[in-house]
Coordinates of C-alpha atoms in Angstrom, one line a residue:
X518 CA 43.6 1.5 -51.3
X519 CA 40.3 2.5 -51.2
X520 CA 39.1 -0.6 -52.4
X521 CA 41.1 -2.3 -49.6
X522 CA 39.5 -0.3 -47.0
X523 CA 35.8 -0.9 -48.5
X524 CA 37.0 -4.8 -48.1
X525 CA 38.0 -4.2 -44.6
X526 CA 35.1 -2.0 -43.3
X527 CA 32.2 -5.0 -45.0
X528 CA 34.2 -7.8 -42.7
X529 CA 33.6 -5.9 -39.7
X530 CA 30.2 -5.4 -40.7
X531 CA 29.4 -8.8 -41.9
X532 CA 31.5 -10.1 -38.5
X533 CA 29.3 -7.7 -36.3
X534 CA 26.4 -8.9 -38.0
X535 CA 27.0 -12.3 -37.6
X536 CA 28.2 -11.9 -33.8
X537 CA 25.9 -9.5 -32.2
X538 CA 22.6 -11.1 -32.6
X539 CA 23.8 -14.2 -31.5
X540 CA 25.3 -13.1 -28.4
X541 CA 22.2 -10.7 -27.6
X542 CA 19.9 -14.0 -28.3
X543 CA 21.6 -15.9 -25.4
X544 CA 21.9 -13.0 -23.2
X545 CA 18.1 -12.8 -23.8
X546 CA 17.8 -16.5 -22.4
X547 CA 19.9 -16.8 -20.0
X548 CA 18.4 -16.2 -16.8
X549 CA 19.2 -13.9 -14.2
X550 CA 20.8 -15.6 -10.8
X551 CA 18.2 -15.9 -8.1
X552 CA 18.2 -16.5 -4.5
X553 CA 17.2 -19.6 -3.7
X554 CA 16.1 -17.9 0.1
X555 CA 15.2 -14.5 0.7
X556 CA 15.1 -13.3 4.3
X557 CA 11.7 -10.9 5.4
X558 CA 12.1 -9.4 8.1
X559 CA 11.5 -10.7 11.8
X560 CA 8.1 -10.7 13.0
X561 CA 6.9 -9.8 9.9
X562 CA 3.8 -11.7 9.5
X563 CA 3.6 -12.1 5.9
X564 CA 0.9 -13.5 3.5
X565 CA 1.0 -11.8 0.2
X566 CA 3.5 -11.7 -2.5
X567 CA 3.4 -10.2 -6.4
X568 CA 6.2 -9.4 -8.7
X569 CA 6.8 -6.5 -11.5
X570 CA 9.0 -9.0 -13.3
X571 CA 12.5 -7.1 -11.5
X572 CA 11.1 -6.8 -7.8
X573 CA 9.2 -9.0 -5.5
X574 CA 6.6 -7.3 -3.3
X575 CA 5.4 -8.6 0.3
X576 CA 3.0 -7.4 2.6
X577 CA 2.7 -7.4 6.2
X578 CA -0.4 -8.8 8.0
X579 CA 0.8 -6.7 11.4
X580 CA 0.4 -3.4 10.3
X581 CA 0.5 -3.4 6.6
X582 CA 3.6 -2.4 6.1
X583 CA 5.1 -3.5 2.5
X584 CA 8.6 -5.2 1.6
X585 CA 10.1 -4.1 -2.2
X586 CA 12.9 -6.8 -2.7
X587 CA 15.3 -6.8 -6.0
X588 CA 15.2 -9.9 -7.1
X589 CA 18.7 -10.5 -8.3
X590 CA 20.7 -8.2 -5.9
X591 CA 18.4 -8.8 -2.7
X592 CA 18.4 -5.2 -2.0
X593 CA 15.0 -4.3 -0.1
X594 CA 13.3 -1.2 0.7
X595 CA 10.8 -0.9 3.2
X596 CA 7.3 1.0 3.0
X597 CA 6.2 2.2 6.6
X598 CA 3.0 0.4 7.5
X599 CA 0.1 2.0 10.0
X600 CA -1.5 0.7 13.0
X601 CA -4.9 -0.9 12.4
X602 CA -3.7 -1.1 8.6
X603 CA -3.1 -5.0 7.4
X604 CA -1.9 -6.1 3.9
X605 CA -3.1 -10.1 2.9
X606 CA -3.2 -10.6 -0.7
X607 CA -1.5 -8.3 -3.3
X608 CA -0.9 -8.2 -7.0
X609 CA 0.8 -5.5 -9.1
X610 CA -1.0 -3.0 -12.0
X611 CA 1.9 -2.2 -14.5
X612 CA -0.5 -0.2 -16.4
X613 CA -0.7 2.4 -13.4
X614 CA 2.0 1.0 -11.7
X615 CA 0.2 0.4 -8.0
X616 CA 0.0 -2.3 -5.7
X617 CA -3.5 -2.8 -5.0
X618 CA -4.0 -4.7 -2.0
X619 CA -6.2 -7.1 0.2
X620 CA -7.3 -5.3 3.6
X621 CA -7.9 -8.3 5.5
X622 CA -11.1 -8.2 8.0
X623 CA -10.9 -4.5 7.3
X624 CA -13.3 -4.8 4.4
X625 CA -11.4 -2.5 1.9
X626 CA -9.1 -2.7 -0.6
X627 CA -6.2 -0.3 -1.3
X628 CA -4.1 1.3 -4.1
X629 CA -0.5 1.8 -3.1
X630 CA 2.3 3.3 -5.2
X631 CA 4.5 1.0 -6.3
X632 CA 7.9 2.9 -5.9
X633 CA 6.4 4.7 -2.9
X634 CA 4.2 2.5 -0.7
X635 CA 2.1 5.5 -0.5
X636 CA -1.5 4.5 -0.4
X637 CA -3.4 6.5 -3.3
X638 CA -7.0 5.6 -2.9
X639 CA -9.0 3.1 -0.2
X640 CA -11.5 1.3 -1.8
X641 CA -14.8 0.3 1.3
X642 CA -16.8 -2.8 1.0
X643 CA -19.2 -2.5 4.1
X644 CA -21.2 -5.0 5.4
X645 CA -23.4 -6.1 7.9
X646 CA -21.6 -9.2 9.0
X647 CA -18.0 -9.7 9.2
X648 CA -16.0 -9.8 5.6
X649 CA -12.4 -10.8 5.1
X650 CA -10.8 -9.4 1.5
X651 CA -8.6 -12.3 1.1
X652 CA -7.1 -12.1 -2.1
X653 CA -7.2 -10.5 -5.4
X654 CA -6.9 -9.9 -9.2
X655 CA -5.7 -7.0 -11.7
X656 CA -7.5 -7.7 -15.0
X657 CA -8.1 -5.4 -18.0
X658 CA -11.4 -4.6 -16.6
X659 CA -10.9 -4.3 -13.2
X660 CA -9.4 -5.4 -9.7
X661 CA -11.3 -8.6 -8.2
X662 CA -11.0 -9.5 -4.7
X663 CA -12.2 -12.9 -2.5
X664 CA -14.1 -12.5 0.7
X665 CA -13.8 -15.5 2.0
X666 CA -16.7 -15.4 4.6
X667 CA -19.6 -14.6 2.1
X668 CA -20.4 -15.8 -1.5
X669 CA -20.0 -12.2 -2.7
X670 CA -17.3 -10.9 -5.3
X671 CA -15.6 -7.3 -4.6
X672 CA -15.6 -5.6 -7.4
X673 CA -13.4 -2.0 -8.7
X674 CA -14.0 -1.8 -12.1
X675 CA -11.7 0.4 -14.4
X676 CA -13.3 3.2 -16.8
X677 CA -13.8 2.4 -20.6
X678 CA -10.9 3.3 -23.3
X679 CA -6.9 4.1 -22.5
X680 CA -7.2 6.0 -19.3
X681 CA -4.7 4.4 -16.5
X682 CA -6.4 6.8 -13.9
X683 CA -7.3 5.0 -10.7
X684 CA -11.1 4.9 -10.2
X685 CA -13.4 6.9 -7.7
X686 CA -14.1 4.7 -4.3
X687 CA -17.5 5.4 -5.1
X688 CA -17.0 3.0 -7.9
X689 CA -16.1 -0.3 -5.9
X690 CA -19.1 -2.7 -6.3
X691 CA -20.5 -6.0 -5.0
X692 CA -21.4 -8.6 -7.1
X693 CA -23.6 -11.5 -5.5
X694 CA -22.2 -15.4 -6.4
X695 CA -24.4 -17.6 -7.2
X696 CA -24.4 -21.1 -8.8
X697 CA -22.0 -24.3 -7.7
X698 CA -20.2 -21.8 -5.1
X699 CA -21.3 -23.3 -1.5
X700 CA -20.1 -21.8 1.9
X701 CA -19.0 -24.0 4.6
X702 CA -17.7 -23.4 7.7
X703 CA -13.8 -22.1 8.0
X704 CA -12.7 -20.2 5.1
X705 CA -14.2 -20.0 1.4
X706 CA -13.4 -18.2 -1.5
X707 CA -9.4 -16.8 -1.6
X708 CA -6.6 -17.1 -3.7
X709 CA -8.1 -15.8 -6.9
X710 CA -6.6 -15.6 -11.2
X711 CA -7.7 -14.2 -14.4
X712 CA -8.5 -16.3 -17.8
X713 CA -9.6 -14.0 -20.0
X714 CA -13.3 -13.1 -19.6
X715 CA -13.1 -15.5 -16.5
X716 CA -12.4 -15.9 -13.2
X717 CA -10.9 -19.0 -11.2
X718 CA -10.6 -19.2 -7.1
X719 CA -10.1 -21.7 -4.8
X720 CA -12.0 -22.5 -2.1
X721 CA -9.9 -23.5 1.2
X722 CA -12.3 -25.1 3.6
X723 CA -13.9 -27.7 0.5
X724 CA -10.6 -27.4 -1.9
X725 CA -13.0 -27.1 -5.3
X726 CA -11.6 -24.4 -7.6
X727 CA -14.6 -22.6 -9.1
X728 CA -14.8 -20.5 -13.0
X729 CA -16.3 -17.5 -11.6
X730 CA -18.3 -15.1 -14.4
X731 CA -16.8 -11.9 -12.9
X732 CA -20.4 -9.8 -14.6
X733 CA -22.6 -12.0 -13.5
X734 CA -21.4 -13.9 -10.7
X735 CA -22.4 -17.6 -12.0
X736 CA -19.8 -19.6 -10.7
X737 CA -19.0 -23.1 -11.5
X738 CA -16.7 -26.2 -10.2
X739 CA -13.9 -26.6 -12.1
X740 CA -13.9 -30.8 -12.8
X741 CA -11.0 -32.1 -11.3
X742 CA -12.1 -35.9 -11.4
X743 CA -12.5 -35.9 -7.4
X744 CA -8.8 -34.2 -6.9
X745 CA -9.7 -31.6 -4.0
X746 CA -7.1 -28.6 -2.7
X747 CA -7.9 -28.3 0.7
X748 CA -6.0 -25.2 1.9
X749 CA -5.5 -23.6 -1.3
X750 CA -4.1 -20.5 -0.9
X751 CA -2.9 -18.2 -3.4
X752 CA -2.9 -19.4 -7.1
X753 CA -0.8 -18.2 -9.9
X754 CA -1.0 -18.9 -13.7
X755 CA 1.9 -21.3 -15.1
X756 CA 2.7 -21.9 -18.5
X757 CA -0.1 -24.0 -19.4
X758 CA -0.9 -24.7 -15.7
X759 CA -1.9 -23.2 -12.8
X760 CA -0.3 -23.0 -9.4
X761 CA -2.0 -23.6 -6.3
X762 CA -0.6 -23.0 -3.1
X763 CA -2.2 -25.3 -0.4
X764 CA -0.9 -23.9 2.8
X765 CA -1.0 -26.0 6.2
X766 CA -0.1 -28.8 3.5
X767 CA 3.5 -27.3 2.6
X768 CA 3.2 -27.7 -0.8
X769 CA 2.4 -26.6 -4.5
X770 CA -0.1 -28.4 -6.3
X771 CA 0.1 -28.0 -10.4
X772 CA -2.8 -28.1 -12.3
X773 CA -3.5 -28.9 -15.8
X774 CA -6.4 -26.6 -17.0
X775 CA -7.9 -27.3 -20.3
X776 CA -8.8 -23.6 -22.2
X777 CA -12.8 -23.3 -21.4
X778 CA -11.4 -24.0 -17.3
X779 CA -14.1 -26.6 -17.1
X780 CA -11.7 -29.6 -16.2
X781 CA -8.0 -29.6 -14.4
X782 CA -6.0 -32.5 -13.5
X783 CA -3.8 -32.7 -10.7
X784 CA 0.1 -33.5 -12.9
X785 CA 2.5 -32.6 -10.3
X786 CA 3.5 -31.3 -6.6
X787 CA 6.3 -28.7 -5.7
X788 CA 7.9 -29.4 -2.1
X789 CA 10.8 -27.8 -0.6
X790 CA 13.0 -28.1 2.4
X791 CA 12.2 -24.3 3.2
X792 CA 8.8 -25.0 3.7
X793 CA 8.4 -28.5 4.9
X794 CA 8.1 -28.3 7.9
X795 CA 4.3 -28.0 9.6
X796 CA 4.9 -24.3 10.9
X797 CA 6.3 -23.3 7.8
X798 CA 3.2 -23.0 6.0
X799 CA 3.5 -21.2 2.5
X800 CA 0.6 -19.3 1.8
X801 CA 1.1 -17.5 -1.4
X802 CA 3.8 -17.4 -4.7
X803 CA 4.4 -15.3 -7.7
X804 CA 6.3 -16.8 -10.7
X805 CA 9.0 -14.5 -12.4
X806 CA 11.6 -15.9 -14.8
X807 CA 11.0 -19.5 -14.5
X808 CA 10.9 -19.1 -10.9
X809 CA 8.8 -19.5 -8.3
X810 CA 9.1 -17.4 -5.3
X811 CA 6.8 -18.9 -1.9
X812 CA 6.3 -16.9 0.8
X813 CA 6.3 -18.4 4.3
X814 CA 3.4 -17.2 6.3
X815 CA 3.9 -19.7 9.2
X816 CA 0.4 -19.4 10.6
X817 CA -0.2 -20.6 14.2
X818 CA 3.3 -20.1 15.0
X819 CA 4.6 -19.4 18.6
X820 CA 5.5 -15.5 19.3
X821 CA 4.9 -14.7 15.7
X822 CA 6.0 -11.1 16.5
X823 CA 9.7 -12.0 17.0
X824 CA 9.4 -15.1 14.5
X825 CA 11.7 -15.5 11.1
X826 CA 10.2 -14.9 8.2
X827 CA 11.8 -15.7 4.5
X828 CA 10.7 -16.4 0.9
X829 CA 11.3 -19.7 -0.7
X830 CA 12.6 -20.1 -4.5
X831 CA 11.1 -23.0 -6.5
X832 CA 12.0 -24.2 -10.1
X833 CA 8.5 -23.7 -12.3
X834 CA 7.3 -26.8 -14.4
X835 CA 7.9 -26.6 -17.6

């Protein structure tokens, strides 16, 4: 008998073992069902988008107000904006789980709370002419932000070692740009990504994307054998590619980067009913789980304060 049972109880085991990590393998890569359209909120003017990997994140260009969307249930949860206040681009910090965000022609940056919307610290970048904080970057070394009106690079940079402690404002820094980087009239400098000890950004009003040095602030054109992306937007990093968003154009151009970012070819082009059409215009995207999700920022659009508003979902190359 008890031989019988010992029999019995290494089947299951050997049938558990056999089963389980199977079945937790494909669970693993199956992906999670996504909305192919997710609906913002009228009027709300929006031009930023980031993800945490389980929620999108939008912000509003009217008063800075920010949208928290679950990505596979839809379920959204508002964060109360103020007047004056106006949110461009945004990306997310897991290691001190903020949103740190673009302030527009405000000339600062902010640190929200991701759960909260709360705004923890406001980071100033005066200046004697106007400055727009376009768009920006969470690296291991800091937060990098685009004005696009000046060849200057806003710089927050984090403290040395483990600490996940949100800096003092009187730590936010200017570095001046210098090489290739020329400004022309329109906008300059704004959707900005990390690559390592680098820095790449698109320039709209030109469409050259630029390796910037983020210590010393050498930049240099990315070759892209003549391939220009006027209206680049906001950019995101692909598997092996990089995203650019070119805006009044409808439509995502992939690049092909080689590793040193000195040379990128042009190897395909995302279009989309949901942001085909001329007032449309997608401004930014953020890639979770072999998605991309597009946000609609339909500049130039008639009564934008009663306009629709929604968020486009695009297959990723891959």
């Amino acid at each position: 008998m008890r031989q019988l049972r010992w029999a019995v109880g290494l089947a299951v085991m050997i049938m558990a073992g056999s089963v389980l990590p199977a079945s937790a393998h494909h669970d693993h890569d199956r992906r999670p069902a996504q909305p192919d359209r997710i609906e913002l909120p009228n009027g709300w003017l929006p031009e930023g988008i980031t993800t945490d990997g389980k929620f999108l994140y939008s912000g509003s260009r009217a008063d800075g107000a920010i949208v928290k969307i679950a990505i596979r249930s839809g379920r959204t949860t508002r964060f109360a904006g103020a007047a004056g206040r106006v949110a461009v681009g945004i990306d997310y910090d897991r290691r001190r789980d903020v949103l740190w965000v673009a302030g527009g022609a405000g000339k600062q940056v902010r640190a929200q709370d991701a759960d909260t919307g709360k705004v923890l610290a406001t980071y100033a970048f005066p200046s004697a002419g106007a400055r727009f904080v376009n768009d920006l970057t969470v690296t291991r070394t800091g937060v990098y932000a685009t004005d696009s009106l000046s060849k200057e690079l806003l710089v927050i940079p984090f403290g040395h070692g483990r600490s996940a402690k949100l800096p003092a404002a009187g730590r936010a820094r200017i570095v001046p740009l210098t090489g290739d980087l020329q400004l022309a009239e329109g906008n300059n400098l704004n959707g900005i990504v990390s690559y390592g000890q680098s820095l790449v950004a698109v320039q709209s009003n030109t469409g050259v994307l630029l390796r910037i040095d983020p210590r010393s602030g050498r930049t240099r054109q990315v070759d892209t054998g003549g391939t220009t992306f006027v209206n680049g937007d906001g950019l995101e990093r692909g598997r092996g590619v990089l995203y650019v968003v070119q805006n009044r154009f409808n439509k995502i151009a992939v690049v092909d980067l080689d590793r040193r970012q000195r040379t990128g070819e042009l190897v395909d082009t995302i279009e989309r009913s949901d942001f085909a059409d001329e007032i449309d215009v997608p401004s930014t995207v953020a890639l979770v789980h072999g998605s991309l999700f597009v946000v609609n920022a339909r500049f130039g659009i008639a009564s934008p304060e009663t306009a629709a508003y929604w968020i486009t979902r695009a297959d990723a190359r891959r």
